[in-house]
mmCIF file of C-alpha atoms and ligand atoms in Angstrom:
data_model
loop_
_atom_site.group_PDB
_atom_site.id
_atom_site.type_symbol
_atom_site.label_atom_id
_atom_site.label_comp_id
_atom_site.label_asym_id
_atom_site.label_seq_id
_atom_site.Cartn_x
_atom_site.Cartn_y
_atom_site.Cartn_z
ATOM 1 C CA UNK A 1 105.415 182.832 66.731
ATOM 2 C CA UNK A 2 108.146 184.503 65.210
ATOM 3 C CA UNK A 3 108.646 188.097 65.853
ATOM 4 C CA UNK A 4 109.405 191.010 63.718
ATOM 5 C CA UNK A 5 112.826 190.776 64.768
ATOM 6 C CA UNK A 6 113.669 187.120 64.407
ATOM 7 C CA UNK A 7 111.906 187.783 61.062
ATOM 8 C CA UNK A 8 114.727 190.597 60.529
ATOM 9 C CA UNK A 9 117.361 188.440 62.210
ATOM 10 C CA UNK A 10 116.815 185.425 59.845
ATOM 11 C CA UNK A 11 115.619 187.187 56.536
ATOM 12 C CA UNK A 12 118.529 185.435 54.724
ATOM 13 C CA UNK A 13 117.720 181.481 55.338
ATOM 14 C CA UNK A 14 113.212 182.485 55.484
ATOM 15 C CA UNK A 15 114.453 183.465 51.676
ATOM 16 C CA UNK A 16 115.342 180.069 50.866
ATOM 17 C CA UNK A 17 113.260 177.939 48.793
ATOM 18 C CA UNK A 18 110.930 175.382 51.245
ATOM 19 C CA UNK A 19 112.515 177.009 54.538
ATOM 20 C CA UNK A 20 110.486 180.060 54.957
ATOM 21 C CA UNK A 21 108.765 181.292 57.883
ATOM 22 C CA UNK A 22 107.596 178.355 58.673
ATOM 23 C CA UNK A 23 110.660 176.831 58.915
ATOM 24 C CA UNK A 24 112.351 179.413 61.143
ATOM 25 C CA UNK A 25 109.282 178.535 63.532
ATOM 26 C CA UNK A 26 110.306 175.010 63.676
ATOM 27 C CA UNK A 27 113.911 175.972 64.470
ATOM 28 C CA UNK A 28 112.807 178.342 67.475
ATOM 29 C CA UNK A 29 110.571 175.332 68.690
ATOM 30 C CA UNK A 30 113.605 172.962 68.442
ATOM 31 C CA UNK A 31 115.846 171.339 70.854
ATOM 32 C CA UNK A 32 119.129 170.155 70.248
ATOM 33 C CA UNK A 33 121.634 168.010 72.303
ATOM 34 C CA UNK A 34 124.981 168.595 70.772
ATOM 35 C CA UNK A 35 127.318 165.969 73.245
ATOM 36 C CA UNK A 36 130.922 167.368 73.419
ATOM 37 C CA UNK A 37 132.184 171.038 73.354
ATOM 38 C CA UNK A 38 135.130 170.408 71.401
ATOM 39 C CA UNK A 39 135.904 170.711 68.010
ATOM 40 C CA UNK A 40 133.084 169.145 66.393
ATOM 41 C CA UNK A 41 130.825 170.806 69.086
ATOM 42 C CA UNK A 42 131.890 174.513 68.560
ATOM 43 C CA UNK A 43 131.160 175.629 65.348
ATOM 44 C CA UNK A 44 128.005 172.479 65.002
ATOM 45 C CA UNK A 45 127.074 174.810 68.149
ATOM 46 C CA UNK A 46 127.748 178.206 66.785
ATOM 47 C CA UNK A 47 126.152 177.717 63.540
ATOM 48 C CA UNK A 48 122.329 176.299 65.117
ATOM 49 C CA UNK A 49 122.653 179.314 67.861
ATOM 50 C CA UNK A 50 123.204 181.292 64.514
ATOM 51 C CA UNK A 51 120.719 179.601 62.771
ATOM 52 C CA UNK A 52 118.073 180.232 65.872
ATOM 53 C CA UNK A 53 117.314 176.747 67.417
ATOM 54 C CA UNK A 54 115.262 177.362 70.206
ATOM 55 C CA UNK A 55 116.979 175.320 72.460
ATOM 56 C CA UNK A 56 120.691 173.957 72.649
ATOM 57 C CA UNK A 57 121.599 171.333 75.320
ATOM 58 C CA UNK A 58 125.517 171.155 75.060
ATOM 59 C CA UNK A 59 127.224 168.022 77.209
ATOM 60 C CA UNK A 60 130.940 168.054 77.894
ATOM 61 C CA UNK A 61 132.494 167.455 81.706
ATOM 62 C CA UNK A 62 135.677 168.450 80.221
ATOM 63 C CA UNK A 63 138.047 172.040 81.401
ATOM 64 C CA UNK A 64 139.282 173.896 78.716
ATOM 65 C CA UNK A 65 143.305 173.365 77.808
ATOM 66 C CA UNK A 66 145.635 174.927 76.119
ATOM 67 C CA UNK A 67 146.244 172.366 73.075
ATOM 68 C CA UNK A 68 142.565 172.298 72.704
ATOM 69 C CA UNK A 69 142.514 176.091 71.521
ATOM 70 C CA UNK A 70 143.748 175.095 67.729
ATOM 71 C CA UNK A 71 140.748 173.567 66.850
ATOM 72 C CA UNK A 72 137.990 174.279 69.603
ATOM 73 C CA UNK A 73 137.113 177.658 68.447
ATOM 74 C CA UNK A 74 134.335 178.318 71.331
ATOM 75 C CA UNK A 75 137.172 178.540 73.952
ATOM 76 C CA UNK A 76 139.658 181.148 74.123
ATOM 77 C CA UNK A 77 142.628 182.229 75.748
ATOM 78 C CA UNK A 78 140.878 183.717 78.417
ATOM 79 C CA UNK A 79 138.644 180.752 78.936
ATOM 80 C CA UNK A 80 141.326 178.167 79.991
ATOM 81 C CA UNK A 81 140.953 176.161 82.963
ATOM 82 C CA UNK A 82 137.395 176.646 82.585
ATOM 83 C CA UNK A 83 134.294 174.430 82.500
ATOM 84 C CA UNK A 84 134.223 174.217 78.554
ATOM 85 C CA UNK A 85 130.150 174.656 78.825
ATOM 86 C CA UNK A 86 130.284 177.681 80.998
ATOM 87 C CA UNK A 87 132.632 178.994 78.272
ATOM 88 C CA UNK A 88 130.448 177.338 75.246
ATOM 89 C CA UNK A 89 126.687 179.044 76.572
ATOM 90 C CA UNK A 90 128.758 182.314 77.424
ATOM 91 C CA UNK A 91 129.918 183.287 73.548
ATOM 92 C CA UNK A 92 126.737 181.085 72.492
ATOM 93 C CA UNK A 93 124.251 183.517 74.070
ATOM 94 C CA UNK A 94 126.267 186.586 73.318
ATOM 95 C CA UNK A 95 125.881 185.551 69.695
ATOM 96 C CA UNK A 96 122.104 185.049 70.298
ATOM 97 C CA UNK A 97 120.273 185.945 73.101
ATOM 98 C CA UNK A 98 117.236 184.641 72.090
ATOM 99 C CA UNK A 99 118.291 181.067 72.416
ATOM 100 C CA UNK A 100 118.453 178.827 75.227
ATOM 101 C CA UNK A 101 121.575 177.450 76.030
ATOM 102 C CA UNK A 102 121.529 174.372 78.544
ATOM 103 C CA UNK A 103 125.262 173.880 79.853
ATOM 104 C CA UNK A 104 125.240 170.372 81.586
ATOM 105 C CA UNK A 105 129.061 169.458 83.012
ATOM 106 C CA UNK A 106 128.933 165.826 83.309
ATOM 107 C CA UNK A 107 130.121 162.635 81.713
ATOM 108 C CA UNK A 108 127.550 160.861 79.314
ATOM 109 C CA UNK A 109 127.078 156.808 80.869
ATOM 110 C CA UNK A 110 124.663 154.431 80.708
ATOM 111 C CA UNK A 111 123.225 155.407 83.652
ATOM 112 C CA UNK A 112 122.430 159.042 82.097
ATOM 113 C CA UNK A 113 122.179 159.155 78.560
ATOM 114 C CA UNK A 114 118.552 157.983 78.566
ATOM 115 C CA UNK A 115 117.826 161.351 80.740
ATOM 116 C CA UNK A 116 120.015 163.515 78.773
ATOM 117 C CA UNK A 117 118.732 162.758 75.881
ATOM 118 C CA UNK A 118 115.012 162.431 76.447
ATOM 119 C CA UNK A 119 112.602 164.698 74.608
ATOM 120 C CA UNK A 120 114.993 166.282 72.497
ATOM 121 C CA UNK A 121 114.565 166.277 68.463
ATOM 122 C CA UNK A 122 118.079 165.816 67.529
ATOM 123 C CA UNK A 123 121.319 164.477 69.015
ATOM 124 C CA UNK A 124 124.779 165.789 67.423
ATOM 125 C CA UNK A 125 127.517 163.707 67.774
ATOM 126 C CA UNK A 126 130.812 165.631 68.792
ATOM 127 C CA UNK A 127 132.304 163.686 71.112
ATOM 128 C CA UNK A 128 136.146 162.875 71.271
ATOM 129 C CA UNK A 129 135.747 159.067 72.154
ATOM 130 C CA UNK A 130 134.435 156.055 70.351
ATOM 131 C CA UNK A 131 132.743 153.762 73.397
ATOM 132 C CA UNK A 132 130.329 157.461 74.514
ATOM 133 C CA UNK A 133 129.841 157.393 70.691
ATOM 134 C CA UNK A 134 128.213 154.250 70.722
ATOM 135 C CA UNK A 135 126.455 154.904 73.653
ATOM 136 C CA UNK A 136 124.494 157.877 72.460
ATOM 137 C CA UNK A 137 124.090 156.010 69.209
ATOM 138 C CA UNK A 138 122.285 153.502 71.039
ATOM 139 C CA UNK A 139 120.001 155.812 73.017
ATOM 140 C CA UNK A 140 119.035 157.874 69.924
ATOM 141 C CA UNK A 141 117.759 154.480 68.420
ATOM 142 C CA UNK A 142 115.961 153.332 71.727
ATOM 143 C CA UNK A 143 114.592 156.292 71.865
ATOM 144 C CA UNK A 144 113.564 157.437 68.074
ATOM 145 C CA UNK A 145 115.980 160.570 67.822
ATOM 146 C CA UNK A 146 118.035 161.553 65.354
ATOM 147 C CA UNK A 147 121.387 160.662 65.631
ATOM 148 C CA UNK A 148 124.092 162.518 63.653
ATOM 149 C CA UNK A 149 127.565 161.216 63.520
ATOM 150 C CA UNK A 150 130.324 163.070 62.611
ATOM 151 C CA UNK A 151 134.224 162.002 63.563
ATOM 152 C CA UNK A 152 137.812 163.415 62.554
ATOM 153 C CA UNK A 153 141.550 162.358 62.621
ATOM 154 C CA UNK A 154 143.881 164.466 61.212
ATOM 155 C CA UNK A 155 142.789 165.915 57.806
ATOM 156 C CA UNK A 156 140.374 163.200 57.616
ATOM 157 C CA UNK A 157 137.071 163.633 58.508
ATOM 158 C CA UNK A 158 133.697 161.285 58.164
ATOM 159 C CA UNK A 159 129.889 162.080 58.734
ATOM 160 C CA UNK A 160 126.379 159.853 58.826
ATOM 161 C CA UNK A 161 122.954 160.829 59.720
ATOM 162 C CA UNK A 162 121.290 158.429 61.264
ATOM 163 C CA UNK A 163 117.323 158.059 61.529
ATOM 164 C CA UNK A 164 116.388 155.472 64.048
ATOM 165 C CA UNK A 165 114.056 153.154 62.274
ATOM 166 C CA UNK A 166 114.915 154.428 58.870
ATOM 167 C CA UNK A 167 118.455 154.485 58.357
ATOM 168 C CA UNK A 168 121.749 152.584 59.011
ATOM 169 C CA UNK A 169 123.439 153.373 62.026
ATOM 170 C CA UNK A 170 126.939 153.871 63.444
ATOM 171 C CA UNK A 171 127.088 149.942 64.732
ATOM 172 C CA UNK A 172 125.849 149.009 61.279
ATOM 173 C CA UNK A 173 128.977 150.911 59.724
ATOM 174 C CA UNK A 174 131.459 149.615 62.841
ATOM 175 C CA UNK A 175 130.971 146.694 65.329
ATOM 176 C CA UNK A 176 134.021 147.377 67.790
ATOM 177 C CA UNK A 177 136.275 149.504 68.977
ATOM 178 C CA UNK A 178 140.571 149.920 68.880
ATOM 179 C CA UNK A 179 143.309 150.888 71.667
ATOM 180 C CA UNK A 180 142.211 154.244 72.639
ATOM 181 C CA UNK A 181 145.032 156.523 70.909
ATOM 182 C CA UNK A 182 145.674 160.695 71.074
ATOM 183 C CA UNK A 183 144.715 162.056 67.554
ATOM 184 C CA UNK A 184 146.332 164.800 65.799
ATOM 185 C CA UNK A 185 143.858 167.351 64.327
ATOM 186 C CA UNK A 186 143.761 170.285 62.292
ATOM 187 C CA UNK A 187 141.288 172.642 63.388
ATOM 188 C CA UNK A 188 139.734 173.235 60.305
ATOM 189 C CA UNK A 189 139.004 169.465 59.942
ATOM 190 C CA UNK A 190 136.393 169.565 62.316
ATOM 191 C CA UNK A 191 135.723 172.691 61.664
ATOM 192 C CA UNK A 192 134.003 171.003 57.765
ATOM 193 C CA UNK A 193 132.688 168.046 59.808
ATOM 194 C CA UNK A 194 130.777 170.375 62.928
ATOM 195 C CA UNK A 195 129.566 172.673 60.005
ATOM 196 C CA UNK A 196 127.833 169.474 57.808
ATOM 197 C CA UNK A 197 126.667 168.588 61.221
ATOM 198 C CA UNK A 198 124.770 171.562 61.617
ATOM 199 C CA UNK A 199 123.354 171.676 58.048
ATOM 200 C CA UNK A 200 121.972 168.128 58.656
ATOM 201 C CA UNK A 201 120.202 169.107 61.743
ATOM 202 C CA UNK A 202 118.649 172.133 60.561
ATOM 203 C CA UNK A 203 117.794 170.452 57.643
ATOM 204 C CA UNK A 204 115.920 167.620 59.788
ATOM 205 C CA UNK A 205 114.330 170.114 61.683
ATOM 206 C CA UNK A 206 112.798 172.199 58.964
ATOM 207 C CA UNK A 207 112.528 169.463 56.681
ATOM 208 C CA UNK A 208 113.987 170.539 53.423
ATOM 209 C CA UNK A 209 116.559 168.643 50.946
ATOM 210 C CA UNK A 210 117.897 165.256 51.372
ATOM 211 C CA UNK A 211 119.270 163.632 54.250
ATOM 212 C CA UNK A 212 123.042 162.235 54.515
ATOM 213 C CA UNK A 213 121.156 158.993 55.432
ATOM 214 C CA UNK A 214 122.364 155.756 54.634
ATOM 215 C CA UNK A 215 125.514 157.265 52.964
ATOM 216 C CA UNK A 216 128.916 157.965 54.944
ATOM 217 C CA UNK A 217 130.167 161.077 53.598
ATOM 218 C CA UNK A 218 134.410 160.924 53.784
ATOM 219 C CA UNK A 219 136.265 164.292 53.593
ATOM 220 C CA UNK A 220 140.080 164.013 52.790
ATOM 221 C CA UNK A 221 141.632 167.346 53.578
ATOM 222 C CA UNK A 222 144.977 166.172 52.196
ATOM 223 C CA UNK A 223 144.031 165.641 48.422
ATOM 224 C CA UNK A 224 140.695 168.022 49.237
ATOM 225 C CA UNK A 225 138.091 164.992 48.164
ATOM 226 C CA UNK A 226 135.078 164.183 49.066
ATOM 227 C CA UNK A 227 133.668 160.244 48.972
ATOM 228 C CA UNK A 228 130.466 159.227 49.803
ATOM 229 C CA UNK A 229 130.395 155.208 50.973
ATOM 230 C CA UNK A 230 126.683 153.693 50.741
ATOM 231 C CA UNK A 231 126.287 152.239 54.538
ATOM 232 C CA UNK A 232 122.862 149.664 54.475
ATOM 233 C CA UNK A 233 121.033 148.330 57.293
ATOM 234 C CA UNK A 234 122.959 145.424 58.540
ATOM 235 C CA UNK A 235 120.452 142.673 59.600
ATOM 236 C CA UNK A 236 122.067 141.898 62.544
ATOM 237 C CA UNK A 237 122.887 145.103 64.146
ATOM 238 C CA UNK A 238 123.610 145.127 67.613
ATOM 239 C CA UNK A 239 122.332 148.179 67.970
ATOM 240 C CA UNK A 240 118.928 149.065 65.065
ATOM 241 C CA UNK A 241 118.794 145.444 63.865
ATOM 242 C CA UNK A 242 116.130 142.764 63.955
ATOM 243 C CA UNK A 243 118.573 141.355 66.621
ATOM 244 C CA UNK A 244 116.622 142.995 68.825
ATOM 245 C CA UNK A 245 113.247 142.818 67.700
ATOM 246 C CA UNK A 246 112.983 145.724 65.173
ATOM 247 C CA UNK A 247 111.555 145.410 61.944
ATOM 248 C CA UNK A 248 114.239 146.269 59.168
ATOM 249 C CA UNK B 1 142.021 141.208 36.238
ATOM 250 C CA UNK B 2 142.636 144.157 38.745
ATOM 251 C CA UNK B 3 141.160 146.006 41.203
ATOM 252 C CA UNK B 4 141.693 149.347 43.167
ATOM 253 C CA UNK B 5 141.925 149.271 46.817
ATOM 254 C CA UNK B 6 141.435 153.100 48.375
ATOM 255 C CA UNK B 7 142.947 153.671 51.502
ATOM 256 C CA UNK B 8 141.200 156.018 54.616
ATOM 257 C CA UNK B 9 143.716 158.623 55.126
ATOM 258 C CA UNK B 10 144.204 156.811 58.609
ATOM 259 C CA UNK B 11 146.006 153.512 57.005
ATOM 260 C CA UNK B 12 148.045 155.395 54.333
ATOM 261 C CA UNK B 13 150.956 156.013 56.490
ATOM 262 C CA UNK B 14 151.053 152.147 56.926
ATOM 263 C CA UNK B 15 150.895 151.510 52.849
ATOM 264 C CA UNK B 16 153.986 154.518 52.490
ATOM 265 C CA UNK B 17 151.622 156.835 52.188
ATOM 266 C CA UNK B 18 149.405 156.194 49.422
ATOM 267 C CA UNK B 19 145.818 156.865 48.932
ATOM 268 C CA UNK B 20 145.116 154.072 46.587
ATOM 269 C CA UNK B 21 146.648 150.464 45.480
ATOM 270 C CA UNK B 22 146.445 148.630 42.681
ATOM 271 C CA UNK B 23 146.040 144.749 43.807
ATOM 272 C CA UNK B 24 144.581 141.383 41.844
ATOM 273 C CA UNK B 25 142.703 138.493 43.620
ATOM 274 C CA UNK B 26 139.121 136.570 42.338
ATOM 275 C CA UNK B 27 137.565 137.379 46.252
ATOM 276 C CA UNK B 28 138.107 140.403 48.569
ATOM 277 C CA UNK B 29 140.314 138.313 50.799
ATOM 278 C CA UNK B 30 142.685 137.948 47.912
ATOM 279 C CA UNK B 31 142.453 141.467 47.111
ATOM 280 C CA UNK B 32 143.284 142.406 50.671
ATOM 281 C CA UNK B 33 145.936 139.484 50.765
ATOM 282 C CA UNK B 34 147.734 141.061 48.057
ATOM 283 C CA UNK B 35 147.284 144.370 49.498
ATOM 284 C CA UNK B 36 149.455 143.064 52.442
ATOM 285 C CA UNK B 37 152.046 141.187 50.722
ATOM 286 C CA UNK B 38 152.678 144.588 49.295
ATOM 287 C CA UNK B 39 152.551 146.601 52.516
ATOM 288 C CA UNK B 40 152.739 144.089 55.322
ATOM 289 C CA UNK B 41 152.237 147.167 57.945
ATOM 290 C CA UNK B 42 148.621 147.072 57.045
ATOM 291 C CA UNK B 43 148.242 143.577 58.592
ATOM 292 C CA UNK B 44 148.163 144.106 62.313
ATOM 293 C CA UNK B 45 145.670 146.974 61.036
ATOM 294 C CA UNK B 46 143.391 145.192 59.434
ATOM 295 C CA UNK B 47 143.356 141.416 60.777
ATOM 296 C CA UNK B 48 143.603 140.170 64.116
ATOM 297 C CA UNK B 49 146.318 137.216 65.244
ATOM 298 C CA UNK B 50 143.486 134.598 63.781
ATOM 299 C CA UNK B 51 143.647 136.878 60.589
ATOM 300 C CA UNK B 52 139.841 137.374 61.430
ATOM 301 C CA UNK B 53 138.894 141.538 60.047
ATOM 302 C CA UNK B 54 139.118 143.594 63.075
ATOM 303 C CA UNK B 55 135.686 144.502 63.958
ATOM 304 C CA UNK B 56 136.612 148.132 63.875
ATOM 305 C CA UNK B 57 137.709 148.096 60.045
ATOM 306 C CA UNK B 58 135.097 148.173 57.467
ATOM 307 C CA UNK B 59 135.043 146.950 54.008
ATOM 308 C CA UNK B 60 133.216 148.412 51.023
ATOM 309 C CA UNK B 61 133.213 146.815 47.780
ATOM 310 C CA UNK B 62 131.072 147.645 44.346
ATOM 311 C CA UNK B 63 129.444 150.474 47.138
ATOM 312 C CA UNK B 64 128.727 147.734 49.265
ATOM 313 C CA UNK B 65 129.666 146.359 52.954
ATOM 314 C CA UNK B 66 131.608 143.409 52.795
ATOM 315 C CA UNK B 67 131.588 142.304 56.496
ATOM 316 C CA UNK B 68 133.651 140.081 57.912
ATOM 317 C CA UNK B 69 131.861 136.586 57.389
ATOM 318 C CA UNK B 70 132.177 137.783 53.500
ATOM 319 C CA UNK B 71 135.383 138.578 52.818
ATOM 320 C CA UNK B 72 135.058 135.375 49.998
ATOM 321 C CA UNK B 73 132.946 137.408 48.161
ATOM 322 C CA UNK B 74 134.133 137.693 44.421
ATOM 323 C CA UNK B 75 135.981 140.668 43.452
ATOM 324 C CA UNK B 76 134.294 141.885 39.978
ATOM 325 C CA UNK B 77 137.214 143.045 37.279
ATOM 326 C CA UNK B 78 137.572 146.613 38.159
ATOM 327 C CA UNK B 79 135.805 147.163 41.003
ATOM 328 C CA UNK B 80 137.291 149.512 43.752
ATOM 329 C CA UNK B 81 138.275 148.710 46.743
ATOM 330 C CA UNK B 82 137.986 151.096 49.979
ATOM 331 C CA UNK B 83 139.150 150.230 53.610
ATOM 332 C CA UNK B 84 137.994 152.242 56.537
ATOM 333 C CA UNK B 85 139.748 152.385 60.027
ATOM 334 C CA UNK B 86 137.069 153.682 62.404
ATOM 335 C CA UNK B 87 138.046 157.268 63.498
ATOM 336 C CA UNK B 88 136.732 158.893 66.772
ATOM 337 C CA UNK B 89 138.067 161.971 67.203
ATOM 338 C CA UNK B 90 136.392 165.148 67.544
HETATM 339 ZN ZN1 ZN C 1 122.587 149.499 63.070
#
């Protein structure tokens, strides 16, 4: 039940057309995993503990740095050296202290992605590595979640939601992965990609407008462009196909 | 006949930086084969030593996956072309 304060506290998204009430109930009933703390993670993260998700599990086994403060706006100055979830559910629940914040410091594998992951209604993508990326694409699949990819390099950055069952998935879009490189970054790059993260889930949740489903959306910061690819079911997939005994 | 190949921002340093090509070729190997005769950095980018498509680039065509046991696919007149190198940064 929503109380006369979160009814105060989220007056401006209840006013919008199919959210309502109802839908601010569905977002305090919600969990989220958002996996990585980084810049994808930190404003996808501060925008649901905004937005009043009821419950945010955020994954990263990773210390805050210096050269990760130009784009990984939930860590500050003060914050480096630190466990970049202690730092993440610190400013999280200042923002909101209505919200749950889970802060889990470990590395995702496939011994503990089906646990970290289990009974949750959506998974955020935010990690900094392709193989975890694939991991957790898998698990959402296995286990009916969904999945919502979002990636950057430079000034480029791409986003997919994925709906296990429903939709085309990251393996459908990419079957492998390169060397393992640094990327450069500009903070505001994920910055675009975390916040259509966020709208996706929330959207999910509550059910209004259209899902980025079966469509990669491609942001080019350099010419300031948007492309949207159309990414199909491939038959085959490793991962959702019939390869494995799904039904397309 | 002619088609436009767009670049993901990732491969554009290897084609001197630009966003889109203009290329000719009836099937989307030929396309991409002309692609690289003009910018032979994209190559080891896009094609492995057996010239087999890396399994990490994907090919759209006419909105479309072309995957790699496709690349003879015809290449309608006009049809744009657009290469993505998976990214995995975050
Ligand atoms: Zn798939």
């Amino acid at each position: 039940m929503l109380t006369p304060e979160d009814k105060q506290r989220y007056d401006r998204q209840i006013m919008i057309p199919g959210f309502g009430e109802a839908g601010q109930e569905k977002l305090k009933q919600a969990k989220i995993v958002i996996a990585g703390s980084g810049g994808l993670g930190s404003p996808s993260a501060i925008y649901l503990a905004a937005a009043g998700v009821g419950t945010l599990r955020i994954i990263d086994h990773d210390k805050v740095e210096l050269s990760n403060l130009n784009r990984q706006v939930l860590h500050w100055d003060k914050d480096i050296g630190r466990s970049k979830v202690k730092s993440a559910a610190e400013k999280l629940t200042q923002l909101n202290g209505r919200i749950r914040v889970e802060a889990i410091a470990q590395t995702i594998n496939d011994m503990n992605v089906a646990a970290m992951v289990a009974g949750f209604d959506v998974i955020i993508d935010a990690l900094d590595n392709l193989p975890t990326r694939f991991l957790l694409n898998k698990a959402a699949i296995d286990h009916g979640i969904p999945f919502i990819h979002g990636a950057v390099y430079g000034l480029e950055g791409r986003a997919m939601t994925i709906i296990p069952g429903q939709s085309a998935c990251l393996r459908c879009l990419y079957q492998g992965i390169p060397p393992q490189e640094k990327f450069p970054v500009l903070g505001t790059t994920p910055a675009v990609i975390g916040c259509i993260q966020a709208t996706e889930a929330i959207k999910l949740i509550t059910g209004i407008g259209v899902p980025l489903t079966n469509r990669l959306l491609i942001y080019d910061g350099f010419n300031m462009k948007f492309t949207e690819l159309t990414v199909n079911r491939k038959k085959n997939c490793e991962h959702c196909g019939t390869k494995k005994g799904r039904q397309l | 006949m002619s088609n436009t190949i767009n670049l993901a921002a990732y491969l554009r340093s290897y084609a001197d930086n630009k966003e889109s090509v203009t290329v000719k070729g009836k099937t989307i190997q030929e396309c991409l084969n002309y692609l690289i005769k003009q910018h032979p950095g994209l190559k080891k980018m896009l094609f492995d030593q057996d010239g087999q498509l890396h399994n990490y680039v994907s090919i759209f065509a006419a909105n479309e996956i072309v995957y790699a046991d496709q690349m003879d696919k015809p290449a309608k007149d006009g049809d744009t072309i657009h290469i993505l190198y998976i990214i995995g940064g975050g």
